[in-house]
Amino acid sequence: MALPAAATLGSSPLVPISVSAAGMNSSGMSVSFGARSVPGISLAIHSRRRRIVAVGAAARGEEAAEKTFVEEMRAVAMRMHTKDQSSEGEKEQRGPSLNELEPNLEAYLRFLVDSKLIFQTLENIVDRAAVPWYGEFRNTGLERSEALKKDLKWLSETGHTIPEPSAADTRYASYLEKLSEKDQHAFFCHYYNMYFGQSAGGRMIGKKIADKILNKKELEFYKWEGTLSELLQNVREKLNQVASSWTREEKNRCLEETETSFAYSGERLRKIFT
């Protein structure tokens, strides 16, 4: 049986939507609607803003010294939210909230296809392990590309046309490939935000989508084999172990990539509502 036709949206604002790897707010949702659009998704993020993000996490004296590096990444991500989403948020709320927008199925298919491309790219990178520590993240249980492959197959079998990956996320995949070779510390940031973001706010968005346009069908994209909290903790420990040998400058390089990571993910999520 084909799925019901999706709700049709009018002209919606081009606002980035960011799902945080940091966790969910009190309502269970961790999604940011920022005012800054991403020009062409080439993402020439100003270096000054990058430095602000990095210095904000690194310059808190003893507090920063006591944090694990994953906790530092979480803190930077949380500050990119608005105050109503997190007490640590620093962004001004502009544009509509998630609950004020309606998804449509055609747009959601584009999001799933692009998500599969990005997760497959990340998995290919760690499988090849051009940088030795990448190999530590093979078969963590957080991998998403096979789950998305199953979902897209099911959607195709129910009569829906599966689109090709977008130009924007094709560029993002290329960016990740290049970054993984030339800047392992910045790559680390994208890896963390993609997988942890999907396990937090991503799941809540998935439930909203299922309720609205999939007859409450839960996709494989939002299921994990094993206990998710344990899978995440295992990866946290691996990430902290890798970062334990980094200098402060190398850690800051990772942290300052957060805004770029959010911008790419936000552009992909925005497709659900356009």
PDB file of C-alpha atoms in Angstrom:
ATOM      1  CA  MET A   1       0.000   0.000   0.000  1.00  0.00           C
ATOM      2  CA  ALA A   2       1.328   3.383  -0.944  1.00  0.00           C
ATOM      3  CA  LEU A   3       1.845   5.935   1.761  1.00  0.00           C
ATOM      4  CA  PRO A   4      -0.579   8.848   2.025  1.00  0.00           C
ATOM      5  CA  ALA A   5       0.256  11.999   0.147  1.00  0.00           C
ATOM      6  CA  ALA A   6       2.377  14.360   2.190  1.00  0.00           C
ATOM      7  CA  ALA A   7       1.208  17.743   3.316  1.00  0.00           C
ATOM      8  CA  THR A   8       2.155  20.431   0.839  1.00  0.00           C
ATOM      9  CA  LEU A   9       4.095  23.389   2.117  1.00  0.00           C
ATOM     10  CA  GLY A  10       4.018  26.873   0.782  1.00  0.00           C
ATOM     11  CA  SER A  11       7.112  28.975   0.508  1.00  0.00           C
ATOM     12  CA  SER A  12       9.115  28.228   3.634  1.00  0.00           C
ATOM     13  CA  PRO A  13      11.979  30.318   5.013  1.00  0.00           C
ATOM     14  CA  LEU A  14      15.526  29.251   4.284  1.00  0.00           C
ATOM     15  CA  VAL A  15      16.563  28.746   7.872  1.00  0.00           C
ATOM     16  CA  PRO A  16      19.150  26.212   8.990  1.00  0.00           C
ATOM     17  CA  ILE A  17      17.907  23.486  11.308  1.00  0.00           C
ATOM     18  CA  SER A  18      20.541  21.906  13.535  1.00  0.00           C
ATOM     19  CA  VAL A  19      20.144  18.699  15.475  1.00  0.00           C
ATOM     20  CA  SER A  20      22.579  18.682  18.339  1.00  0.00           C
ATOM     21  CA  ALA A  21      24.882  15.857  19.212  1.00  0.00           C
ATOM     22  CA  ALA A  22      24.805  17.278  22.694  1.00  0.00           C
ATOM     23  CA  GLY A  23      21.470  15.841  23.772  1.00  0.00           C
ATOM     24  CA  MET A  24      17.839  16.838  23.976  1.00  0.00           C
ATOM     25  CA  ASN A  25      16.127  19.680  25.761  1.00  0.00           C
ATOM     26  CA  SER A  26      13.369  19.315  28.343  1.00  0.00           C
ATOM     27  CA  SER A  27      10.756  18.720  25.680  1.00  0.00           C
ATOM     28  CA  GLY A  28      12.821  15.933  24.133  1.00  0.00           C
ATOM     29  CA  MET A  29      13.702  17.954  21.042  1.00  0.00           C
ATOM     30  CA  SER A  30      17.028  19.529  20.281  1.00  0.00           C
ATOM     31  CA  VAL A  31      16.557  21.427  17.057  1.00  0.00           C
ATOM     32  CA  SER A  32      17.761  24.925  16.263  1.00  0.00           C
ATOM     33  CA  PHE A  33      16.366  27.328  13.705  1.00  0.00           C
ATOM     34  CA  GLY A  34      19.029  29.931  13.106  1.00  0.00           C
ATOM     35  CA  ALA A  35      18.777  33.180  11.252  1.00  0.00           C
ATOM     36  CA  ARG A  36      21.954  32.730   9.251  1.00  0.00           C
ATOM     37  CA  SER A  37      21.417  31.067   5.897  1.00  0.00           C
ATOM     38  CA  VAL A  38      24.179  28.997   4.341  1.00  0.00           C
ATOM     39  CA  PRO A  39      25.162  30.517   0.993  1.00  0.00           C
ATOM     40  CA  GLY A  40      25.236  27.742  -1.565  1.00  0.00           C
ATOM     41  CA  ILE A  41      26.370  25.306   1.150  1.00  0.00           C
ATOM     42  CA  SER A  42      29.962  26.059   0.179  1.00  0.00           C
ATOM     43  CA  LEU A  43      30.088  27.218   3.794  1.00  0.00           C
ATOM     44  CA  ALA A  44      32.709  29.904   3.983  1.00  0.00           C
ATOM     45  CA  ILE A  45      32.245  30.182   7.739  1.00  0.00           C
ATOM     46  CA  HIS A  46      34.069  33.221   9.055  1.00  0.00           C
ATOM     47  CA  SER A  47      37.270  32.278  10.851  1.00  0.00           C
ATOM     48  CA  ARG A  48      36.488  34.827  13.550  1.00  0.00           C
ATOM     49  CA  ARG A  49      33.297  32.967  14.499  1.00  0.00           C
ATOM     50  CA  ARG A  50      35.182  29.686  14.480  1.00  0.00           C
ATOM     51  CA  ARG A  51      37.738  31.095  16.890  1.00  0.00           C
ATOM     52  CA  ILE A  52      34.967  32.307  19.196  1.00  0.00           C
ATOM     53  CA  VAL A  53      33.489  28.801  19.351  1.00  0.00           C
ATOM     54  CA  ALA A  54      36.855  27.227  20.129  1.00  0.00           C
ATOM     55  CA  VAL A  55      38.034  29.797  22.638  1.00  0.00           C
ATOM     56  CA  GLY A  56      34.703  29.691  24.465  1.00  0.00           C
ATOM     57  CA  ALA A  57      35.272  26.023  25.286  1.00  0.00           C
ATOM     58  CA  ALA A  58      39.002  26.159  25.886  1.00  0.00           C
ATOM     59  CA  ALA A  59      39.291  29.283  28.009  1.00  0.00           C
ATOM     60  CA  ARG A  60      37.272  28.324  31.064  1.00  0.00           C
ATOM     61  CA  GLY A  61      40.246  27.497  33.252  1.00  0.00           C
ATOM     62  CA  GLU A  62      39.812  24.629  35.667  1.00  0.00           C
ATOM     63  CA  GLU A  63      36.282  23.841  34.444  1.00  0.00           C
ATOM     64  CA  ALA A  64      37.558  23.107  30.924  1.00  0.00           C
ATOM     65  CA  ALA A  65      40.493  21.129  32.298  1.00  0.00           C
ATOM     66  CA  GLU A  66      38.131  18.821  34.187  1.00  0.00           C
ATOM     67  CA  LYS A  67      35.988  18.011  31.161  1.00  0.00           C
ATOM     68  CA  THR A  68      36.590  15.067  28.864  1.00  0.00           C
ATOM     69  CA  PHE A  69      37.002  16.150  25.276  1.00  0.00           C
ATOM     70  CA  VAL A  70      33.611  14.747  24.276  1.00  0.00           C
ATOM     71  CA  GLU A  71      32.118  16.913  27.032  1.00  0.00           C
ATOM     72  CA  GLU A  72      33.899  19.906  25.532  1.00  0.00           C
ATOM     73  CA  MET A  73      32.381  19.128  22.125  1.00  0.00           C
ATOM     74  CA  ARG A  74      28.971  18.793  23.737  1.00  0.00           C
ATOM     75  CA  ALA A  75      29.345  22.162  25.464  1.00  0.00           C
ATOM     76  CA  VAL A  76      30.223  23.906  22.197  1.00  0.00           C
ATOM     77  CA  ALA A  77      27.260  22.300  20.441  1.00  0.00           C
ATOM     78  CA  MET A  78      24.856  23.262  23.216  1.00  0.00           C
ATOM     79  CA  ARG A  79      25.878  26.904  23.043  1.00  0.00           C
ATOM     80  CA  MET A  80      24.789  26.914  19.410  1.00  0.00           C
ATOM     81  CA  HIS A  81      21.212  26.417  20.593  1.00  0.00           C
ATOM     82  CA  THR A  82      18.781  29.048  21.779  1.00  0.00           C
ATOM     83  CA  LYS A  83      18.053  29.695  25.445  1.00  0.00           C
ATOM     84  CA  ASP A  84      14.644  28.041  25.213  1.00  0.00           C
ATOM     85  CA  GLN A  85      16.319  24.845  24.024  1.00  0.00           C
ATOM     86  CA  SER A  86      19.193  24.829  26.490  1.00  0.00           C
ATOM     87  CA  SER A  87      20.349  26.907  29.437  1.00  0.00           C
ATOM     88  CA  GLU A  88      23.726  26.835  27.703  1.00  0.00           C
ATOM     89  CA  GLY A  89      22.304  28.225  24.475  1.00  0.00           C
ATOM     90  CA  GLU A  90      23.586  31.495  23.050  1.00  0.00           C
ATOM     91  CA  LYS A  91      21.699  31.780  19.771  1.00  0.00           C
ATOM     92  CA  GLU A  92      18.772  34.130  19.368  1.00  0.00           C
ATOM     93  CA  GLN A  93      15.540  32.355  18.432  1.00  0.00           C
ATOM     94  CA  ARG A  94      14.409  33.477  14.993  1.00  0.00           C
ATOM     95  CA  GLY A  95      12.085  31.868  12.531  1.00  0.00           C
ATOM     96  CA  PRO A  96       9.522  29.135  13.220  1.00  0.00           C
ATOM     97  CA  SER A  97       9.929  26.306  15.708  1.00  0.00           C
ATOM     98  CA  LEU A  98       9.818  22.696  14.592  1.00  0.00           C
ATOM     99  CA  ASN A  99       6.252  22.278  15.822  1.00  0.00           C
ATOM    100  CA  GLU A 100       5.137  25.117  13.550  1.00  0.00           C
ATOM    101  CA  LEU A 101       6.356  23.406  10.381  1.00  0.00           C
ATOM    102  CA  GLU A 102       4.854  20.513   8.452  1.00  0.00           C
ATOM    103  CA  PRO A 103       6.991  17.926   6.634  1.00  0.00           C
ATOM    104  CA  ASN A 104       6.211  16.519   3.214  1.00  0.00           C
ATOM    105  CA  LEU A 105       7.157  13.079   1.977  1.00  0.00           C
ATOM    106  CA  GLU A 106       8.916  14.114  -1.230  1.00  0.00           C
ATOM    107  CA  ALA A 107      11.205  16.394   0.773  1.00  0.00           C
ATOM    108  CA  TYR A 108      11.755  13.704   3.380  1.00  0.00           C
ATOM    109  CA  LEU A 109      12.878  11.263   0.700  1.00  0.00           C
ATOM    110  CA  ARG A 110      15.556  13.761  -0.339  1.00  0.00           C
ATOM    111  CA  PHE A 111      16.669  14.027   3.276  1.00  0.00           C
ATOM    112  CA  LEU A 112      16.936  10.232   3.628  1.00  0.00           C
ATOM    113  CA  VAL A 113      18.909   9.874   0.404  1.00  0.00           C
ATOM    114  CA  ASP A 114      21.332  12.600   1.398  1.00  0.00           C
ATOM    115  CA  SER A 115      21.682  11.186   4.906  1.00  0.00           C
ATOM    116  CA  LYS A 116      22.559   7.795   3.445  1.00  0.00           C
ATOM    117  CA  LEU A 117      25.248   9.408   1.308  1.00  0.00           C
ATOM    118  CA  ILE A 118      26.846  11.171   4.275  1.00  0.00           C
ATOM    119  CA  PHE A 119      26.719   8.224   6.652  1.00  0.00           C
ATOM    120  CA  GLN A 120      28.084   5.931   3.933  1.00  0.00           C
ATOM    121  CA  THR A 121      30.906   8.409   3.344  1.00  0.00           C
ATOM    122  CA  LEU A 122      31.788   8.437   7.045  1.00  0.00           C
ATOM    123  CA  GLU A 123      31.694   4.653   7.183  1.00  0.00           C
ATOM    124  CA  ASN A 124      33.893   4.327   4.095  1.00  0.00           C
ATOM    125  CA  ILE A 125      36.423   6.696   5.636  1.00  0.00           C
ATOM    126  CA  VAL A 126      36.717   4.748   8.887  1.00  0.00           C
ATOM    127  CA  ASP A 127      36.811   1.435   6.996  1.00  0.00           C
ATOM    128  CA  ARG A 128      39.757   2.599   4.870  1.00  0.00           C
ATOM    129  CA  ALA A 129      41.459   4.100   7.932  1.00  0.00           C
ATOM    130  CA  ALA A 130      43.938   6.288   6.075  1.00  0.00           C
ATOM    131  CA  VAL A 131      44.576   7.727   9.533  1.00  0.00           C
ATOM    132  CA  PRO A 132      45.143   4.727  11.842  1.00  0.00           C
ATOM    133  CA  TRP A 133      42.776   5.804  14.632  1.00  0.00           C
ATOM    134  CA  TYR A 134      39.849   5.908  12.208  1.00  0.00           C
ATOM    135  CA  GLY A 135      39.888   2.120  12.312  1.00  0.00           C
ATOM    136  CA  GLU A 136      38.860   2.250  15.976  1.00  0.00           C
ATOM    137  CA  PHE A 137      35.400   3.335  14.808  1.00  0.00           C
ATOM    138  CA  ARG A 138      34.584   0.401  12.551  1.00  0.00           C
ATOM    139  CA  ASN A 139      31.475  -1.560  13.494  1.00  0.00           C
ATOM    140  CA  THR A 140      30.522   0.516  16.519  1.00  0.00           C
ATOM    141  CA  GLY A 141      26.825  -0.275  16.146  1.00  0.00           C
ATOM    142  CA  LEU A 142      26.019   3.371  15.398  1.00  0.00           C
ATOM    143  CA  GLU A 143      26.370   2.927  11.621  1.00  0.00           C
ATOM    144  CA  ARG A 144      23.328   4.145   9.701  1.00  0.00           C
ATOM    145  CA  SER A 145      23.873   3.548   5.982  1.00  0.00           C
ATOM    146  CA  GLU A 146      22.556  -0.037   5.901  1.00  0.00           C
ATOM    147  CA  ALA A 147      19.463   0.962   7.877  1.00  0.00           C
ATOM    148  CA  LEU A 148      18.823   3.769   5.416  1.00  0.00           C
ATOM    149  CA  LYS A 149      19.322   1.387   2.504  1.00  0.00           C
ATOM    150  CA  LYS A 150      16.529  -0.800   3.907  1.00  0.00           C
ATOM    151  CA  ASP A 151      14.245   2.196   4.425  1.00  0.00           C
ATOM    152  CA  LEU A 152      14.739   3.499   0.911  1.00  0.00           C
ATOM    153  CA  LYS A 153      14.091   0.015  -0.495  1.00  0.00           C
ATOM    154  CA  TRP A 154      10.825  -0.151   1.448  1.00  0.00           C
ATOM    155  CA  LEU A 155       9.787   3.297   0.277  1.00  0.00           C
ATOM    156  CA  SER A 156      10.569   2.360  -3.317  1.00  0.00           C
ATOM    157  CA  GLU A 157       8.498  -0.809  -2.994  1.00  0.00           C
ATOM    158  CA  THR A 158       5.547   1.223  -1.720  1.00  0.00           C
ATOM    159  CA  GLY A 159       5.544   3.206  -4.952  1.00  0.00           C
ATOM    160  CA  HIS A 160       7.788   6.181  -4.258  1.00  0.00           C
ATOM    161  CA  THR A 161      10.505   7.440  -6.565  1.00  0.00           C
ATOM    162  CA  ILE A 162      13.864   7.649  -4.832  1.00  0.00           C
ATOM    163  CA  PRO A 163      15.792  10.754  -5.916  1.00  0.00           C
ATOM    164  CA  GLU A 164      19.503  11.109  -6.527  1.00  0.00           C
ATOM    165  CA  PRO A 165      21.655  12.742  -3.828  1.00  0.00           C
ATOM    166  CA  SER A 166      21.547  16.527  -3.860  1.00  0.00           C
ATOM    167  CA  ALA A 167      24.396  18.655  -5.133  1.00  0.00           C
ATOM    168  CA  ALA A 168      24.788  20.178  -1.668  1.00  0.00           C
ATOM    169  CA  ASP A 169      25.333  16.887   0.118  1.00  0.00           C
ATOM    170  CA  THR A 170      27.440  15.513  -2.716  1.00  0.00           C
ATOM    171  CA  ARG A 171      29.705  18.478  -2.013  1.00  0.00           C
ATOM    172  CA  TYR A 172      29.557  17.738   1.699  1.00  0.00           C
ATOM    173  CA  ALA A 173      30.589  14.136   1.096  1.00  0.00           C
ATOM    174  CA  SER A 174      33.537  15.389  -0.950  1.00  0.00           C
ATOM    175  CA  TYR A 175      34.397  17.858   1.808  1.00  0.00           C
ATOM    176  CA  LEU A 176      34.446  15.044   4.375  1.00  0.00           C
ATOM    177  CA  GLU A 177      36.679  12.908   2.183  1.00  0.00           C
ATOM    178  CA  LYS A 178      39.196  15.712   1.779  1.00  0.00           C
ATOM    179  CA  LEU A 179      38.968  16.746   5.422  1.00  0.00           C
ATOM    180  CA  SER A 180      39.606  13.194   6.588  1.00  0.00           C
ATOM    181  CA  GLU A 181      42.893  13.190   4.687  1.00  0.00           C
ATOM    182  CA  LYS A 182      44.200  16.647   5.494  1.00  0.00           C
ATOM    183  CA  ASP A 183      42.673  17.552   8.870  1.00  0.00           C
ATOM    184  CA  GLN A 184      41.842  14.595  11.096  1.00  0.00           C
ATOM    185  CA  HIS A 185      40.982  16.845  14.054  1.00  0.00           C
ATOM    186  CA  ALA A 186      38.283  18.712  12.136  1.00  0.00           C
ATOM    187  CA  PHE A 187      36.975  15.439  10.707  1.00  0.00           C
ATOM    188  CA  PHE A 188      36.559  14.140  14.260  1.00  0.00           C
ATOM    189  CA  CYS A 189      34.008  16.931  14.867  1.00  0.00           C
ATOM    190  CA  HIS A 190      31.812  15.914  11.926  1.00  0.00           C
ATOM    191  CA  TYR A 191      31.943  12.263  12.918  1.00  0.00           C
ATOM    192  CA  TYR A 192      30.812  13.071  16.455  1.00  0.00           C
ATOM    193  CA  ASN A 193      28.025  15.463  15.485  1.00  0.00           C
ATOM    194  CA  MET A 194      26.558  13.189  12.810  1.00  0.00           C
ATOM    195  CA  TYR A 195      26.291  10.045  14.915  1.00  0.00           C
ATOM    196  CA  PHE A 196      25.432  11.602  18.240  1.00  0.00           C
ATOM    197  CA  GLY A 197      23.029  14.062  16.634  1.00  0.00           C
ATOM    198  CA  GLN A 198      21.128  11.201  15.004  1.00  0.00           C
ATOM    199  CA  SER A 199      20.858   9.414  18.348  1.00  0.00           C
ATOM    200  CA  ALA A 200      19.406  12.492  20.082  1.00  0.00           C
ATOM    201  CA  GLY A 201      17.326  15.097  18.246  1.00  0.00           C
ATOM    202  CA  GLY A 202      17.342  13.008  15.090  1.00  0.00           C
ATOM    203  CA  ARG A 203      15.210  10.340  16.735  1.00  0.00           C
ATOM    204  CA  MET A 204      12.667  12.910  17.873  1.00  0.00           C
ATOM    205  CA  ILE A 205      12.379  14.324  14.372  1.00  0.00           C
ATOM    206  CA  GLY A 206      11.929  10.775  13.095  1.00  0.00           C
ATOM    207  CA  LYS A 207       8.961  10.230  15.409  1.00  0.00           C
ATOM    208  CA  LYS A 208       7.364  13.487  14.294  1.00  0.00           C
ATOM    209  CA  ILE A 209       7.803  12.481  10.645  1.00  0.00           C
ATOM    210  CA  ALA A 210       6.363   9.014  11.275  1.00  0.00           C
ATOM    211  CA  ASP A 211       3.311  10.459  13.015  1.00  0.00           C
ATOM    212  CA  LYS A 212       2.714  13.052  10.290  1.00  0.00           C
ATOM    213  CA  ILE A 213       3.382  11.304   6.991  1.00  0.00           C
ATOM    214  CA  LEU A 214       4.311   7.624   7.478  1.00  0.00           C
ATOM    215  CA  ASN A 215       1.232   6.257   9.254  1.00  0.00           C
ATOM    216  CA  LYS A 216       3.399   5.988  12.386  1.00  0.00           C
ATOM    217  CA  LYS A 217       5.803   3.642  10.596  1.00  0.00           C
ATOM    218  CA  GLU A 218       9.142   3.593  12.443  1.00  0.00           C
ATOM    219  CA  LEU A 219      12.000   3.515   9.980  1.00  0.00           C
ATOM    220  CA  GLU A 220      15.143   1.449  10.449  1.00  0.00           C
ATOM    221  CA  PHE A 221      17.090   4.723  10.461  1.00  0.00           C
ATOM    222  CA  TYR A 222      15.835   5.257  14.012  1.00  0.00           C
ATOM    223  CA  LYS A 223      16.581   1.769  15.325  1.00  0.00           C
ATOM    224  CA  TRP A 224      19.816   0.338  16.657  1.00  0.00           C
ATOM    225  CA  GLU A 225      20.832  -3.221  17.445  1.00  0.00           C
ATOM    226  CA  GLY A 226      21.706  -3.447  21.115  1.00  0.00           C
ATOM    227  CA  THR A 227      21.294  -0.806  23.811  1.00  0.00           C
ATOM    228  CA  LEU A 228      21.828   2.617  22.296  1.00  0.00           C
ATOM    229  CA  SER A 229      23.139   4.182  25.502  1.00  0.00           C
ATOM    230  CA  GLU A 230      25.825   1.511  25.715  1.00  0.00           C
ATOM    231  CA  LEU A 231      26.792   1.932  22.065  1.00  0.00           C
ATOM    232  CA  LEU A 232      27.126   5.679  22.574  1.00  0.00           C
ATOM    233  CA  GLN A 233      29.181   5.284  25.735  1.00  0.00           C
ATOM    234  CA  ASN A 234      31.557   2.914  23.966  1.00  0.00           C
ATOM    235  CA  VAL A 235      32.106   5.467  21.201  1.00  0.00           C
ATOM    236  CA  ARG A 236      32.511   8.299  23.740  1.00  0.00           C
ATOM    237  CA  GLU A 237      35.289   6.348  25.384  1.00  0.00           C
ATOM    238  CA  LYS A 238      36.991   5.728  22.055  1.00  0.00           C
ATOM    239  CA  LEU A 239      36.703   9.394  21.093  1.00  0.00           C
ATOM    240  CA  ASN A 240      38.135  10.524  24.415  1.00  0.00           C
ATOM    241  CA  GLN A 241      40.977   8.038  24.126  1.00  0.00           C
ATOM    242  CA  VAL A 242      41.916   9.292  20.666  1.00  0.00           C
ATOM    243  CA  ALA A 243      41.767  12.936  21.765  1.00  0.00           C
ATOM    244  CA  SER A 244      43.822  12.282  24.895  1.00  0.00           C
ATOM    245  CA  SER A 245      47.027  12.516  22.862  1.00  0.00           C
ATOM    246  CA  TRP A 246      46.074  15.766  21.111  1.00  0.00           C
ATOM    247  CA  THR A 247      47.511  19.149  21.944  1.00  0.00           C
ATOM    248  CA  ARG A 248      45.244  21.988  23.038  1.00  0.00           C
ATOM    249  CA  GLU A 249      45.667  23.539  19.606  1.00  0.00           C
ATOM    250  CA  GLU A 250      44.541  20.319  17.904  1.00  0.00           C
ATOM    251  CA  LYS A 251      41.515  20.071  20.190  1.00  0.00           C
ATOM    252  CA  ASN A 252      40.585  23.653  19.423  1.00  0.00           C
ATOM    253  CA  ARG A 253      40.819  22.913  15.702  1.00  0.00           C
ATOM    254  CA  CYS A 254      38.204  20.205  16.217  1.00  0.00           C
ATOM    255  CA  LEU A 255      35.952  22.461  18.287  1.00  0.00           C
ATOM    256  CA  GLU A 256      36.064  25.323  15.827  1.00  0.00           C
ATOM    257  CA  GLU A 257      34.709  23.030  13.103  1.00  0.00           C
ATOM    258  CA  THR A 258      31.401  22.718  14.993  1.00  0.00           C
ATOM    259  CA  GLU A 259      29.716  25.599  13.193  1.00  0.00           C
ATOM    260  CA  THR A 260      30.564  24.122   9.806  1.00  0.00           C
ATOM    261  CA  SER A 261      29.230  20.756  10.910  1.00  0.00           C
ATOM    262  CA  PHE A 262      25.978  22.324  12.126  1.00  0.00           C
ATOM    263  CA  ALA A 263      25.567  24.313   8.934  1.00  0.00           C
ATOM    264  CA  TYR A 264      25.846  21.258   6.693  1.00  0.00           C
ATOM    265  CA  SER A 265      23.495  19.208   8.874  1.00  0.00           C
ATOM    266  CA  GLY A 266      21.069  22.095   9.138  1.00  0.00           C
ATOM    267  CA  GLU A 267      20.873  22.462   5.380  1.00  0.00           C
ATOM    268  CA  ARG A 268      20.067  18.774   5.037  1.00  0.00           C
ATOM    269  CA  LEU A 269      17.380  18.837   7.728  1.00  0.00           C
ATOM    270  CA  ARG A 270      15.759  21.900   6.202  1.00  0.00           C
ATOM    271  CA  LYS A 271      14.888  19.758   3.179  1.00  0.00           C
ATOM    272  CA  ILE A 272      12.288  17.911   5.214  1.00  0.00           C
ATOM    273  CA  PHE A 273      10.165  21.041   5.393  1.00  0.00           C
ATOM    274  CA  THR A 274      10.653  22.458   1.881  1.00  0.00           C
TER     275      THR A 274
END
